[in-house]
Tab-separated table of C-alpha atoms in Angstrom:
chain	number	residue	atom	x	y	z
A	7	UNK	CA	-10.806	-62.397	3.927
A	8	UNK	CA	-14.202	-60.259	3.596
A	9	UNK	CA	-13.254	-56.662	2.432
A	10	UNK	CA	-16.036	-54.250	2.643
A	11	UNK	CA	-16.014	-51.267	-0.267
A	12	UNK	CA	-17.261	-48.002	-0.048
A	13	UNK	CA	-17.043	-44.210	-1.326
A	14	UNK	CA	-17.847	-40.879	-1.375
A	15	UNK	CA	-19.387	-40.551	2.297
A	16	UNK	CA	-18.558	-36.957	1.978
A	17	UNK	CA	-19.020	-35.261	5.996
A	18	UNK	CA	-22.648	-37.092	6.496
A	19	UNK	CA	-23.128	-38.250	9.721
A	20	UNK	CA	-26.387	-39.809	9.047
A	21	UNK	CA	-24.803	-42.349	6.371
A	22	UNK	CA	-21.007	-42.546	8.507
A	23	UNK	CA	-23.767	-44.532	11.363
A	24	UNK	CA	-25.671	-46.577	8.563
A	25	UNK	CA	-21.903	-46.920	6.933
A	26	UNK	CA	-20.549	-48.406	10.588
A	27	UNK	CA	-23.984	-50.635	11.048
A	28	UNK	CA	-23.167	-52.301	7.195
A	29	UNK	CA	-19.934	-52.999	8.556
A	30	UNK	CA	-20.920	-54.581	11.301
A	31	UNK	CA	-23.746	-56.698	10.194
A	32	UNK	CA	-20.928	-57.547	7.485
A	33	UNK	CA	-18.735	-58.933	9.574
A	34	UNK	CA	-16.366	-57.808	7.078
A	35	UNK	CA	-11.888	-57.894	8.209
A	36	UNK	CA	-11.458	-54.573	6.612
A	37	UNK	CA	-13.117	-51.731	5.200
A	38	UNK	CA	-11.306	-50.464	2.037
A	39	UNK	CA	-12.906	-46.742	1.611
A	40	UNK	CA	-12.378	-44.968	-2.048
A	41	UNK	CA	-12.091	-41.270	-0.505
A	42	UNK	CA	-14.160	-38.186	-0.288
A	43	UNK	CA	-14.680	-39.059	3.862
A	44	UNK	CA	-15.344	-35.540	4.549
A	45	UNK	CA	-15.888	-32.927	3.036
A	46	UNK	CA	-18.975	-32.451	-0.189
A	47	UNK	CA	-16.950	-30.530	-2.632
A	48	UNK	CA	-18.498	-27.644	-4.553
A	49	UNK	CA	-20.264	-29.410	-7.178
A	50	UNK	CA	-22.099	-31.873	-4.678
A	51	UNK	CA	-25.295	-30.914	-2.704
A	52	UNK	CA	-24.716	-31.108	1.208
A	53	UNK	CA	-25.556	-34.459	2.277
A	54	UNK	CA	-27.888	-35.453	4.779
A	55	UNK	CA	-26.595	-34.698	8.025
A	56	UNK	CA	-23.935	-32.922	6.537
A	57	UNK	CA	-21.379	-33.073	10.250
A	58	UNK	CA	-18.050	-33.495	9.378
A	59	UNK	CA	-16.875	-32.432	13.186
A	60	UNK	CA	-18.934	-35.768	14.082
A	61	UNK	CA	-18.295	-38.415	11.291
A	62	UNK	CA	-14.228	-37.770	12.743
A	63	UNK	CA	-14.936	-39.766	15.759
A	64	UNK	CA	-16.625	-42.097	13.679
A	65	UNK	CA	-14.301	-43.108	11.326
A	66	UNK	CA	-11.696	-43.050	13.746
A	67	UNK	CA	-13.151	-45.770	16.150
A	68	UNK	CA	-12.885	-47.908	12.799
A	69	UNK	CA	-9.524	-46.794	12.208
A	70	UNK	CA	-7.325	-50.448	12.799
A	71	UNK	CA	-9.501	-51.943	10.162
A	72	UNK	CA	-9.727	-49.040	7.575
A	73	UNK	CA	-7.580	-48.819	4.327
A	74	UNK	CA	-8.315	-45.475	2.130
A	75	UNK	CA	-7.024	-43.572	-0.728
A	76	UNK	CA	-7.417	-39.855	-1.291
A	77	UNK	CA	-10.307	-38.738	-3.411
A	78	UNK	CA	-10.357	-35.130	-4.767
A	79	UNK	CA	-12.312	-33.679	-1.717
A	80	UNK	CA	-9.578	-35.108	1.308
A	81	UNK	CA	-6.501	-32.958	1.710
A	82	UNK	CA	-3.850	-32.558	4.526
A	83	UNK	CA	-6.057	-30.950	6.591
A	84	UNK	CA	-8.438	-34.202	6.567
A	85	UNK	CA	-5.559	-35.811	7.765
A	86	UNK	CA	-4.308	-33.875	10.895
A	87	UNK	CA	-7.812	-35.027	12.207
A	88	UNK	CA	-7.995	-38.787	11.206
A	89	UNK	CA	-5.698	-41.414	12.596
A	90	UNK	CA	-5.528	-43.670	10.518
A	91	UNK	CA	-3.682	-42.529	6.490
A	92	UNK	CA	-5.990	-41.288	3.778
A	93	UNK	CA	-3.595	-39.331	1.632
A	94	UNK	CA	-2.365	-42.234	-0.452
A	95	UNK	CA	-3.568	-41.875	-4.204
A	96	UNK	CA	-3.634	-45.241	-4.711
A	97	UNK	CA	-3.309	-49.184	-3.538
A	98	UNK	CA	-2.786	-52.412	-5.582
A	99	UNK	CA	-4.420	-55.568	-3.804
A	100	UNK	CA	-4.092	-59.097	-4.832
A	101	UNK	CA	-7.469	-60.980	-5.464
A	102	UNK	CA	-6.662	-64.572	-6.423
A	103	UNK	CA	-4.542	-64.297	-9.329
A	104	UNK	CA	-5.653	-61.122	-9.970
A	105	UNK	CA	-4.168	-57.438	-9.306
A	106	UNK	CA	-6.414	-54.679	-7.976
A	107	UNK	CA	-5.631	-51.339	-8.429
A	108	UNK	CA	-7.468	-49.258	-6.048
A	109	UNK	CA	-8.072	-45.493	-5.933
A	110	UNK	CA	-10.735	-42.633	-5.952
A	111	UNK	CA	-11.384	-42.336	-9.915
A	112	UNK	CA	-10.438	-38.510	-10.126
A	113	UNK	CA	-6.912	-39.016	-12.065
A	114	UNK	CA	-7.399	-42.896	-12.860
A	115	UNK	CA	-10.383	-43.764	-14.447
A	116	UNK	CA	-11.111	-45.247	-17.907
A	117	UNK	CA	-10.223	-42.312	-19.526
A	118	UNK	CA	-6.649	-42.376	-18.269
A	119	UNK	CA	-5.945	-45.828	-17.024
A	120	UNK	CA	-3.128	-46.763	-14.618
A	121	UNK	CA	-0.375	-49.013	-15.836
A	122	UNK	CA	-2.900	-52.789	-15.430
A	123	UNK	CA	-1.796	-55.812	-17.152
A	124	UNK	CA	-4.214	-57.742	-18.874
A	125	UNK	CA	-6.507	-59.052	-16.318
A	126	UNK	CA	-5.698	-56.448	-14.067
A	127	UNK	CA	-9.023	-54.430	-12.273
A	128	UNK	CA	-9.532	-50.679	-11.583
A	129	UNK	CA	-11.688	-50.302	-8.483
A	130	UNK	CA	-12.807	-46.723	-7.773
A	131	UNK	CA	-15.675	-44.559	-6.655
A	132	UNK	CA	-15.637	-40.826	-7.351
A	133	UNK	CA	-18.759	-40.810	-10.178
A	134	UNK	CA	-21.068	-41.864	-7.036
A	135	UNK	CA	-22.166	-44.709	-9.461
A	136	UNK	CA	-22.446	-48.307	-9.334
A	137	UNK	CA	-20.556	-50.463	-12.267
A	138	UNK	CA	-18.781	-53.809	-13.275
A	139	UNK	CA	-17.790	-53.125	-17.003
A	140	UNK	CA	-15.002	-55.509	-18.731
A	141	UNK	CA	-12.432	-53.555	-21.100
A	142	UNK	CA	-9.230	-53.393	-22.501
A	143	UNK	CA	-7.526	-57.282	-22.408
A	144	UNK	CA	-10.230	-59.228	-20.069
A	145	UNK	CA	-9.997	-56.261	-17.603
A	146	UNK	CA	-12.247	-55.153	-15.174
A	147	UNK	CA	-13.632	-51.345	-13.603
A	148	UNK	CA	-15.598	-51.848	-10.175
A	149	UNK	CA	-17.375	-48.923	-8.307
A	150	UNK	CA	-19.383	-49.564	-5.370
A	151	UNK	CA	-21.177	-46.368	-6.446
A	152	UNK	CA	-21.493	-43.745	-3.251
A	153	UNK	CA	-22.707	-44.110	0.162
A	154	UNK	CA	-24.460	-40.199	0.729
A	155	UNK	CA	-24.749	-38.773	-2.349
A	156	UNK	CA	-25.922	-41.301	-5.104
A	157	UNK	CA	-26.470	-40.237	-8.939
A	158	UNK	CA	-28.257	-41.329	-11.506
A	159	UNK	CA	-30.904	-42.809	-9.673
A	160	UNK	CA	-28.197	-45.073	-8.116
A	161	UNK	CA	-29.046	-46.226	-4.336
A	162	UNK	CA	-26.759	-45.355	-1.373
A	163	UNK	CA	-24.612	-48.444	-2.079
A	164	UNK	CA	-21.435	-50.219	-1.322
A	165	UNK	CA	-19.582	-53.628	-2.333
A	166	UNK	CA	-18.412	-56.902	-0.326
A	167	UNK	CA	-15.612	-58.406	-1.651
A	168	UNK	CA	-15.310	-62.322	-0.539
A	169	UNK	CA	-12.556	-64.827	-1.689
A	170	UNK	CA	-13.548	-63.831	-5.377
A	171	UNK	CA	-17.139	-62.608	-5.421
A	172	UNK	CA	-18.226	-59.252	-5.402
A	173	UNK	CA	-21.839	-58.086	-4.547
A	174	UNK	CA	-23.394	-54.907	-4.721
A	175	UNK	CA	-25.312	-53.788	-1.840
A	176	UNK	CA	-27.799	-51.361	-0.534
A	177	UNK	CA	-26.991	-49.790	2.589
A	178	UNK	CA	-29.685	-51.888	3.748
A	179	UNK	CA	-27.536	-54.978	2.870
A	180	UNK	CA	-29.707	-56.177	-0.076
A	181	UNK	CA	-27.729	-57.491	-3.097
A	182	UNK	CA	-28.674	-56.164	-6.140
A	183	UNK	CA	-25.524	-57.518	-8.312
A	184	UNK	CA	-22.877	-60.171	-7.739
A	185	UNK	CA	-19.896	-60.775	-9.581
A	186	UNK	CA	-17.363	-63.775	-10.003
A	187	UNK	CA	-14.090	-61.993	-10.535
């Protein structure tokens, strides 16, 4: 199964269309999105095209192949609008003989890690930066970095998640990193 990865669209319309296009080109089965679909949040910068009212419709055609968790930015109200379920605050996956444990990064991060066992991998977005850092006992963070609002001179990025590779992509579709997990 191909999962595509992404975060952090945050209401742009602009990057919801070049987010749909990646997924397409993809050919991925799923798209597993780490929250913050809608709105910016007050510490964020509106993004380009900043239209929540028209990333909705959007996101919604995608809905039988979408699996999210709630970042800090989606609430109930995100929810009334969306038809598919973005209020869960977190999912485990199984990647070979590996556990994922998938979520936005506000409450589990590497500062306050969720119960992994050793070999266990945190996936989340949420710091709108790419990584692939080993810690603890041969475990593993992921973040596909963010897909409208970037930092640290990060590109507008997401992740493809194949058998066990990972590969970081510009929204383009370039790789710029690949991982065996």
């Amino acid at each position: 199964m191909k999962w595509m990865i992404a975060s952090d669209l945050h209401g742009s319309y602009y990057y919801a269309q070049q987010l749909q296009q990646a997924f397409e080109r993809e050919q991925a089965d799923r798209l597993l999105f780490l929250g913050d679909l809608l709105y910016h949040g007050p510490r964020n910068d509106l993004p380009r095209d900043y239209a929540p009212k028209q990333v909705i419709p959007l996101l919604n055609s995608l809905a039988p192949k979408l699996l999210c968790v709630r970042g800090n930015c989606d609430a109930e109200v995100d929810q009334m609008v969306l038809n598919f379920p973005v209020l869960a605050d977190y999912a485990v996956l199984p990647v070979g003989q590996r556990l994922v444990y998938v979520t936005h990064g506000h409450v589990f991060n590497l500062n306050h890690l969720p119960p992994l066992a050793p070999g266990d991998i945190l996936l989340h977005g949420h710091t709108h930066v790419p990584a692939w850092t080993d810690f603890g006992q041969g475990n593993l963070y992921l973040n596909p970095g963010s897909v409208s609002i970037p930092k640290e001179n990060t590109a507008h990025s997401y992740m493809t998640l194949e058998g066990s590779t990972a590969c970081w992509k510009t929204m383009e579709g370039v790789c710029y990193h690949q991982l065996q997990l």
